[in-house]
Structure formats: C-alpha cells, structure tokens
Amino acid sequence: MKNKYILLEMNRRNEIRADVNVAIKSMELTEIENLNVKIDTGCPYTSIPILRFGISSAKAQQMKQRDCDDDRIRKEISFGVNDSKEKRDTDKEKFKTGKYMELKSITFRHRNFEINFGGVCINKDFVKVSYDRTGNILIGMDVLSQMDIHIGKSKILGKTVFIACPYESMNQEYLEALSQHFDI
C-alpha cells in the first residue's frame, strides 16, 4: 500500500531523515532505492553528492568531466558554511576561468529529478549534483516548498514528528493525521 502523506520522527541527533527512492532522468539514473536523506529546512536547494549512490570515485570523476565539457549543463558554486573568504575567492576565480575540474565546491544542475517517500512522489525540474563531496543527501526547500508541512510534538507518539503532503495531492488521510497528531 502506498502512503498518502509523509510521517517521519526526529531521531536522537535532532535530525529528520527518511529512506527514499530517487531518479535523475537526465543522468539515466532511474532506480536508486533506499537512499537515506536528511530533511534540511536551512538548505535552499536539494543537494546530492553522487558518491552516496555507491558510485566509485573514479566513475564520479569521469561523470564530472563529462558535465564540465557539456555547455548545456548549468554549473554553480556551492560553498559550505565553514568555507573561508580566501577559499571562496580562490574558487570564484577558478570558476570564472572554467577550471571546473579543480573545484570541489562546484555543482551541476541535472534535469528531471524525482523523489519517492514510500509512495509520496515529488518531481522537480532539476537537482544539484556534486561529484567530490561525500556528505549527506540534503532535501532542501525547493522540494519541501511543494508540500504542506508540520513539525511538532505528536500527541500520539510523544516525539517530534514531521508530517507532510504535496499540495497537489492533499487528501483526507493527511488531514486526519494532522488532527490526530497535532489537533489541527
């Protein structure tokens, strides 16, 4: 049975995580299953470090080179919160001069992204992919903004939960869950 809404519990590390299936059709990655992702309301865009898909470093570098050479793929710099001004300035100069392979802070926009939370599917025009990073797969506000979301202490579970449903598929089961967990 497919879920009609998303219900996730906050873990002991104060994180909201989910196991999802994803597809990035422009990369011909169509059946990536059971990926653990982190819900990140402070992240503007969903970010996928491709190494988390189990792809080898060598294969990831080949994919990065292909993307670097393809003018149709949009390239952007994505800095971390701990990156120094010096690193940012150096990376910006490398980016301006097209030295993309030297940048670990570069992301590539790939088209036709789909994420499936146990039957609740969200489609996006694009997703940002990195080839050098190994951190968490972050589900950002670009995906989350397509859903009605509530985070709070569940009166049923006694724990902090995340409950969400895509705006385009609002349903009675979701509304009943909000009432049961939050008295909404």
PDB file of C-alpha atoms in Angstrom:
ATOM      1  CA  MET A   1       0.000   0.000   0.000  1.00  0.00           C
ATOM      2  CA  LYS A   2       1.284   3.441  -0.885  1.00  0.00           C
ATOM      3  CA  ASN A   3       1.376   6.180   1.692  1.00  0.00           C
ATOM      4  CA  LYS A   4      -0.802   9.236   1.166  1.00  0.00           C
ATOM      5  CA  TYR A   5       1.374  11.502   3.307  1.00  0.00           C
ATOM      6  CA  ILE A   6       4.844  11.539   4.875  1.00  0.00           C
ATOM      7  CA  LEU A   7       5.324  10.886   8.592  1.00  0.00           C
ATOM      8  CA  LEU A   8       8.881  10.947   9.965  1.00  0.00           C
ATOM      9  CA  GLU A   9      10.166  11.006  13.553  1.00  0.00           C
ATOM     10  CA  MET A  10      13.050  13.188  14.684  1.00  0.00           C
ATOM     11  CA  ASN A  11      15.980  10.979  15.686  1.00  0.00           C
ATOM     12  CA  ARG A  12      18.245  11.211  18.751  1.00  0.00           C
ATOM     13  CA  ARG A  13      20.606  13.518  16.860  1.00  0.00           C
ATOM     14  CA  ASN A  14      17.766  16.008  16.275  1.00  0.00           C
ATOM     15  CA  GLU A  15      17.597  15.097  12.600  1.00  0.00           C
ATOM     16  CA  ILE A  16      14.671  14.232  10.411  1.00  0.00           C
ATOM     17  CA  ARG A  17      15.718  11.502   7.989  1.00  0.00           C
ATOM     18  CA  ALA A  18      13.987   9.245   5.501  1.00  0.00           C
ATOM     19  CA  ASP A  19      14.783   6.320   3.259  1.00  0.00           C
ATOM     20  CA  VAL A  20      13.660   7.249  -0.247  1.00  0.00           C
ATOM     21  CA  ASN A  21      13.867   6.185  -3.867  1.00  0.00           C
ATOM     22  CA  VAL A  22      15.180   8.718  -6.370  1.00  0.00           C
ATOM     23  CA  ALA A  23      15.615   9.157 -10.090  1.00  0.00           C
ATOM     24  CA  ILE A  24      17.628  11.724 -12.034  1.00  0.00           C
ATOM     25  CA  LYS A  25      16.461  11.015 -15.542  1.00  0.00           C
ATOM     26  CA  SER A  26      18.906  13.307 -17.378  1.00  0.00           C
ATOM     27  CA  MET A  27      21.720  11.228 -15.839  1.00  0.00           C
ATOM     28  CA  GLU A  28      19.931   7.974 -16.716  1.00  0.00           C
ATOM     29  CA  LEU A  29      19.773   7.130 -13.005  1.00  0.00           C
ATOM     30  CA  THR A  30      16.251   5.801 -12.710  1.00  0.00           C
ATOM     31  CA  GLU A  31      16.158   3.213  -9.954  1.00  0.00           C
ATOM     32  CA  ILE A  32      18.181   4.373  -6.947  1.00  0.00           C
ATOM     33  CA  GLU A  33      16.436   2.782  -3.967  1.00  0.00           C
ATOM     34  CA  ASN A  34      16.587   3.085  -0.183  1.00  0.00           C
ATOM     35  CA  LEU A  35      18.786   6.170  -0.025  1.00  0.00           C
ATOM     36  CA  ASN A  36      18.956   7.777   3.378  1.00  0.00           C
ATOM     37  CA  VAL A  37      18.333  11.512   3.115  1.00  0.00           C
ATOM     38  CA  LYS A  38      18.224  14.363   5.583  1.00  0.00           C
ATOM     39  CA  ILE A  39      15.404  16.909   5.634  1.00  0.00           C
ATOM     40  CA  ASP A  40      17.126  20.304   5.798  1.00  0.00           C
ATOM     41  CA  THR A  41      14.899  23.371   6.089  1.00  0.00           C
ATOM     42  CA  GLY A  42      18.020  25.571   6.068  1.00  0.00           C
ATOM     43  CA  CYS A  43      19.111  24.337   2.643  1.00  0.00           C
ATOM     44  CA  PRO A  44      17.609  26.304  -0.262  1.00  0.00           C
ATOM     45  CA  TYR A  45      18.169  23.556  -2.860  1.00  0.00           C
ATOM     46  CA  THR A  46      18.276  19.795  -2.706  1.00  0.00           C
ATOM     47  CA  SER A  47      21.878  18.643  -2.919  1.00  0.00           C
ATOM     48  CA  ILE A  48      23.049  15.214  -3.983  1.00  0.00           C
ATOM     49  CA  PRO A  49      26.648  14.083  -3.505  1.00  0.00           C
ATOM     50  CA  ILE A  50      26.714  11.393  -6.204  1.00  0.00           C
ATOM     51  CA  LEU A  51      29.223   9.297  -4.240  1.00  0.00           C
ATOM     52  CA  ARG A  52      26.353   8.494  -1.829  1.00  0.00           C
ATOM     53  CA  PHE A  53      24.813   6.448  -4.666  1.00  0.00           C
ATOM     54  CA  GLY A  54      27.637   3.912  -4.326  1.00  0.00           C
ATOM     55  CA  ILE A  55      29.428   5.166  -7.436  1.00  0.00           C
ATOM     56  CA  SER A  56      33.220   4.846  -7.310  1.00  0.00           C
ATOM     57  CA  SER A  57      35.414   7.952  -7.084  1.00  0.00           C
ATOM     58  CA  ALA A  58      36.918   7.158 -10.496  1.00  0.00           C
ATOM     59  CA  LYS A  59      33.470   6.875 -12.118  1.00  0.00           C
ATOM     60  CA  ALA A  60      32.344  10.074 -10.364  1.00  0.00           C
ATOM     61  CA  GLN A  61      35.340  11.944 -11.799  1.00  0.00           C
ATOM     62  CA  GLN A  62      34.500  10.658 -15.300  1.00  0.00           C
ATOM     63  CA  MET A  63      30.933  11.889 -14.831  1.00  0.00           C
ATOM     64  CA  LYS A  64      32.224  15.243 -13.561  1.00  0.00           C
ATOM     65  CA  GLN A  65      34.482  15.630 -16.610  1.00  0.00           C
ATOM     66  CA  ARG A  66      31.537  14.882 -18.901  1.00  0.00           C
ATOM     67  CA  ASP A  67      29.457  17.550 -17.137  1.00  0.00           C
ATOM     68  CA  CYS A  68      32.349  20.044 -17.250  1.00  0.00           C
ATOM     69  CA  ASP A  69      32.575  19.590 -21.018  1.00  0.00           C
ATOM     70  CA  ASP A  70      28.822  19.886 -21.612  1.00  0.00           C
ATOM     71  CA  ASP A  71      27.744  23.507 -22.138  1.00  0.00           C
ATOM     72  CA  ARG A  72      24.081  22.511 -21.733  1.00  0.00           C
ATOM     73  CA  ILE A  73      24.614  21.634 -18.058  1.00  0.00           C
ATOM     74  CA  ARG A  74      24.480  24.619 -15.742  1.00  0.00           C
ATOM     75  CA  LYS A  75      27.382  24.883 -13.332  1.00  0.00           C
ATOM     76  CA  GLU A  76      27.277  26.706  -9.986  1.00  0.00           C
ATOM     77  CA  ILE A  77      29.478  27.157  -6.960  1.00  0.00           C
ATOM     78  CA  SER A  78      28.060  25.899  -3.688  1.00  0.00           C
ATOM     79  CA  PHE A  79      30.003  26.899  -0.607  1.00  0.00           C
ATOM     80  CA  GLY A  80      29.793  25.339   2.820  1.00  0.00           C
ATOM     81  CA  VAL A  81      29.130  27.363   5.952  1.00  0.00           C
ATOM     82  CA  ASN A  82      32.721  26.847   7.132  1.00  0.00           C
ATOM     83  CA  ASP A  83      34.422  27.906   3.876  1.00  0.00           C
ATOM     84  CA  SER A  84      36.783  30.835   4.424  1.00  0.00           C
ATOM     85  CA  LYS A  85      36.706  34.059   2.427  1.00  0.00           C
ATOM     86  CA  GLU A  86      40.046  33.074   0.918  1.00  0.00           C
ATOM     87  CA  LYS A  87      38.690  29.726  -0.298  1.00  0.00           C
ATOM     88  CA  ARG A  88      35.584  31.399  -1.675  1.00  0.00           C
ATOM     89  CA  ASP A  89      37.645  33.988  -3.561  1.00  0.00           C
ATOM     90  CA  THR A  90      40.032  31.346  -4.961  1.00  0.00           C
ATOM     91  CA  ASP A  91      37.156  29.132  -6.049  1.00  0.00           C
ATOM     92  CA  LYS A  92      35.299  32.032  -7.673  1.00  0.00           C
ATOM     93  CA  GLU A  93      38.398  32.821  -9.751  1.00  0.00           C
ATOM     94  CA  LYS A  94      38.761  29.181 -10.838  1.00  0.00           C
ATOM     95  CA  PHE A  95      35.071  29.143 -11.741  1.00  0.00           C
ATOM     96  CA  LYS A  96      35.366  32.317 -13.851  1.00  0.00           C
ATOM     97  CA  THR A  97      38.269  30.817 -15.773  1.00  0.00           C
ATOM     98  CA  GLY A  98      36.483  27.500 -16.390  1.00  0.00           C
ATOM     99  CA  LYS A  99      38.733  25.338 -14.183  1.00  0.00           C
ATOM    100  CA  TYR A 100      35.749  23.280 -13.103  1.00  0.00           C
ATOM    101  CA  MET A 101      37.610  20.003 -12.537  1.00  0.00           C
ATOM    102  CA  GLU A 102      39.762  21.721  -9.882  1.00  0.00           C
ATOM    103  CA  LEU A 103      36.701  22.750  -7.870  1.00  0.00           C
ATOM    104  CA  LYS A 104      35.211  20.596  -5.153  1.00  0.00           C
ATOM    105  CA  SER A 105      32.650  23.334  -4.499  1.00  0.00           C
ATOM    106  CA  ILE A 106      31.037  23.032  -7.933  1.00  0.00           C
ATOM    107  CA  THR A 107      27.567  21.623  -8.506  1.00  0.00           C
ATOM    108  CA  PHE A 108      25.867  20.638 -11.745  1.00  0.00           C
ATOM    109  CA  ARG A 109      22.160  21.047 -12.428  1.00  0.00           C
ATOM    110  CA  HIS A 110      20.579  17.875 -13.760  1.00  0.00           C
ATOM    111  CA  ARG A 111      17.042  17.679 -15.096  1.00  0.00           C
ATOM    112  CA  ASN A 112      14.035  15.586 -14.210  1.00  0.00           C
ATOM    113  CA  PHE A 113      14.506  14.748 -10.540  1.00  0.00           C
ATOM    114  CA  GLU A 114      12.000  12.543  -8.742  1.00  0.00           C
ATOM    115  CA  ILE A 115      11.972  11.600  -5.081  1.00  0.00           C
ATOM    116  CA  ASN A 116       9.612   8.992  -3.655  1.00  0.00           C
ATOM    117  CA  PHE A 117       8.852   8.860   0.078  1.00  0.00           C
ATOM    118  CA  GLY A 118       7.141   5.447   0.221  1.00  0.00           C
ATOM    119  CA  GLY A 119       4.540   6.369  -2.371  1.00  0.00           C
ATOM    120  CA  VAL A 120       4.501  10.148  -1.931  1.00  0.00           C
ATOM    121  CA  CYS A 121       6.296  11.440  -5.031  1.00  0.00           C
ATOM    122  CA  ILE A 122       7.719  14.884  -5.694  1.00  0.00           C
ATOM    123  CA  ASN A 123       9.024  15.887  -9.120  1.00  0.00           C
ATOM    124  CA  LYS A 124      11.421  18.766  -9.712  1.00  0.00           C
ATOM    125  CA  ASP A 125      12.725  20.275 -12.918  1.00  0.00           C
ATOM    126  CA  PHE A 126      16.295  19.977 -11.671  1.00  0.00           C
ATOM    127  CA  VAL A 127      18.533  18.889  -8.815  1.00  0.00           C
ATOM    128  CA  LYS A 128      22.072  19.945  -7.883  1.00  0.00           C
ATOM    129  CA  VAL A 129      24.654  17.165  -8.102  1.00  0.00           C
ATOM    130  CA  SER A 130      28.235  17.207  -6.806  1.00  0.00           C
ATOM    131  CA  TYR A 131      30.939  14.678  -7.632  1.00  0.00           C
ATOM    132  CA  ASP A 132      33.559  15.332  -4.950  1.00  0.00           C
ATOM    133  CA  ARG A 133      31.526  15.643  -1.784  1.00  0.00           C
ATOM    134  CA  THR A 134      30.596  12.771   0.487  1.00  0.00           C
ATOM    135  CA  GLY A 135      28.227  14.411   2.961  1.00  0.00           C
ATOM    136  CA  ASN A 136      24.515  13.903   3.433  1.00  0.00           C
ATOM    137  CA  ILE A 137      21.948  13.970   0.686  1.00  0.00           C
ATOM    138  CA  LEU A 138      20.034  17.081   1.707  1.00  0.00           C
ATOM    139  CA  ILE A 139      16.391  17.590   0.828  1.00  0.00           C
ATOM    140  CA  GLY A 140      16.061  21.347   0.650  1.00  0.00           C
ATOM    141  CA  MET A 141      13.355  23.946   0.479  1.00  0.00           C
ATOM    142  CA  ASP A 142      12.969  23.580  -3.300  1.00  0.00           C
ATOM    143  CA  VAL A 143      11.338  20.178  -2.634  1.00  0.00           C
ATOM    144  CA  LEU A 144       9.816  20.992   0.761  1.00  0.00           C
ATOM    145  CA  SER A 145       8.079  24.122  -0.582  1.00  0.00           C
ATOM    146  CA  GLN A 146       5.894  21.863  -2.746  1.00  0.00           C
ATOM    147  CA  MET A 147       4.301  20.409   0.390  1.00  0.00           C
ATOM    148  CA  ASP A 148       2.134  21.356   3.309  1.00  0.00           C
ATOM    149  CA  ILE A 149       4.448  20.674   6.265  1.00  0.00           C
ATOM    150  CA  HIS A 150       4.006  20.497  10.011  1.00  0.00           C
ATOM    151  CA  ILE A 151       6.731  19.798  12.566  1.00  0.00           C
ATOM    152  CA  GLY A 152       5.926  19.441  16.238  1.00  0.00           C
ATOM    153  CA  LYS A 153       5.433  17.136  19.173  1.00  0.00           C
ATOM    154  CA  SER A 154       2.949  14.409  18.325  1.00  0.00           C
ATOM    155  CA  LYS A 155       0.288  13.881  20.955  1.00  0.00           C
ATOM    156  CA  ILE A 156       0.134  10.227  19.826  1.00  0.00           C
ATOM    157  CA  LEU A 157       3.858   9.403  19.758  1.00  0.00           C
ATOM    158  CA  GLY A 158       5.128  11.910  22.311  1.00  0.00           C
ATOM    159  CA  LYS A 159       8.024  12.688  19.942  1.00  0.00           C
ATOM    160  CA  THR A 160       8.791  15.443  17.473  1.00  0.00           C
ATOM    161  CA  VAL A 161       7.481  14.458  14.058  1.00  0.00           C
ATOM    162  CA  PHE A 162       7.474  15.820  10.519  1.00  0.00           C
ATOM    163  CA  ILE A 163       4.204  15.351   8.664  1.00  0.00           C
ATOM    164  CA  ALA A 164       3.872  16.487   5.053  1.00  0.00           C
ATOM    165  CA  CYS A 165       1.741  16.107   1.950  1.00  0.00           C
ATOM    166  CA  PRO A 166       2.245  17.553  -1.550  1.00  0.00           C
ATOM    167  CA  TYR A 167      -0.122  20.442  -2.220  1.00  0.00           C
ATOM    168  CA  GLU A 168      -1.225  18.783  -5.456  1.00  0.00           C
ATOM    169  CA  SER A 169      -2.375  15.635  -3.658  1.00  0.00           C
ATOM    170  CA  MET A 170      -3.890  16.871  -0.394  1.00  0.00           C
ATOM    171  CA  ASN A 171      -6.135  14.152   0.977  1.00  0.00           C
ATOM    172  CA  GLN A 172      -8.407  13.264   3.855  1.00  0.00           C
ATOM    173  CA  GLU A 173      -5.900  10.817   5.410  1.00  0.00           C
ATOM    174  CA  TYR A 174      -3.333  13.618   5.721  1.00  0.00           C
ATOM    175  CA  LEU A 175      -5.860  15.981   7.299  1.00  0.00           C
ATOM    176  CA  GLU A 176      -6.890  13.271   9.766  1.00  0.00           C
ATOM    177  CA  ALA A 177      -3.222  12.655  10.677  1.00  0.00           C
ATOM    178  CA  LEU A 178      -2.776  16.378  11.400  1.00  0.00           C
ATOM    179  CA  SER A 179      -5.800  16.262  13.653  1.00  0.00           C
ATOM    180  CA  GLN A 180      -4.631  13.121  15.450  1.00  0.00           C
ATOM    181  CA  HIS A 181      -1.013  14.227  15.972  1.00  0.00           C
ATOM    182  CA  PHE A 182      -1.415  17.988  16.455  1.00  0.00           C
ATOM    183  CA  ASP A 183      -5.118  18.787  16.979  1.00  0.00           C
ATOM    184  CA  ILE A 184      -5.062  20.839  13.790  1.00  0.00           C
TER     185      ILE A 184
END
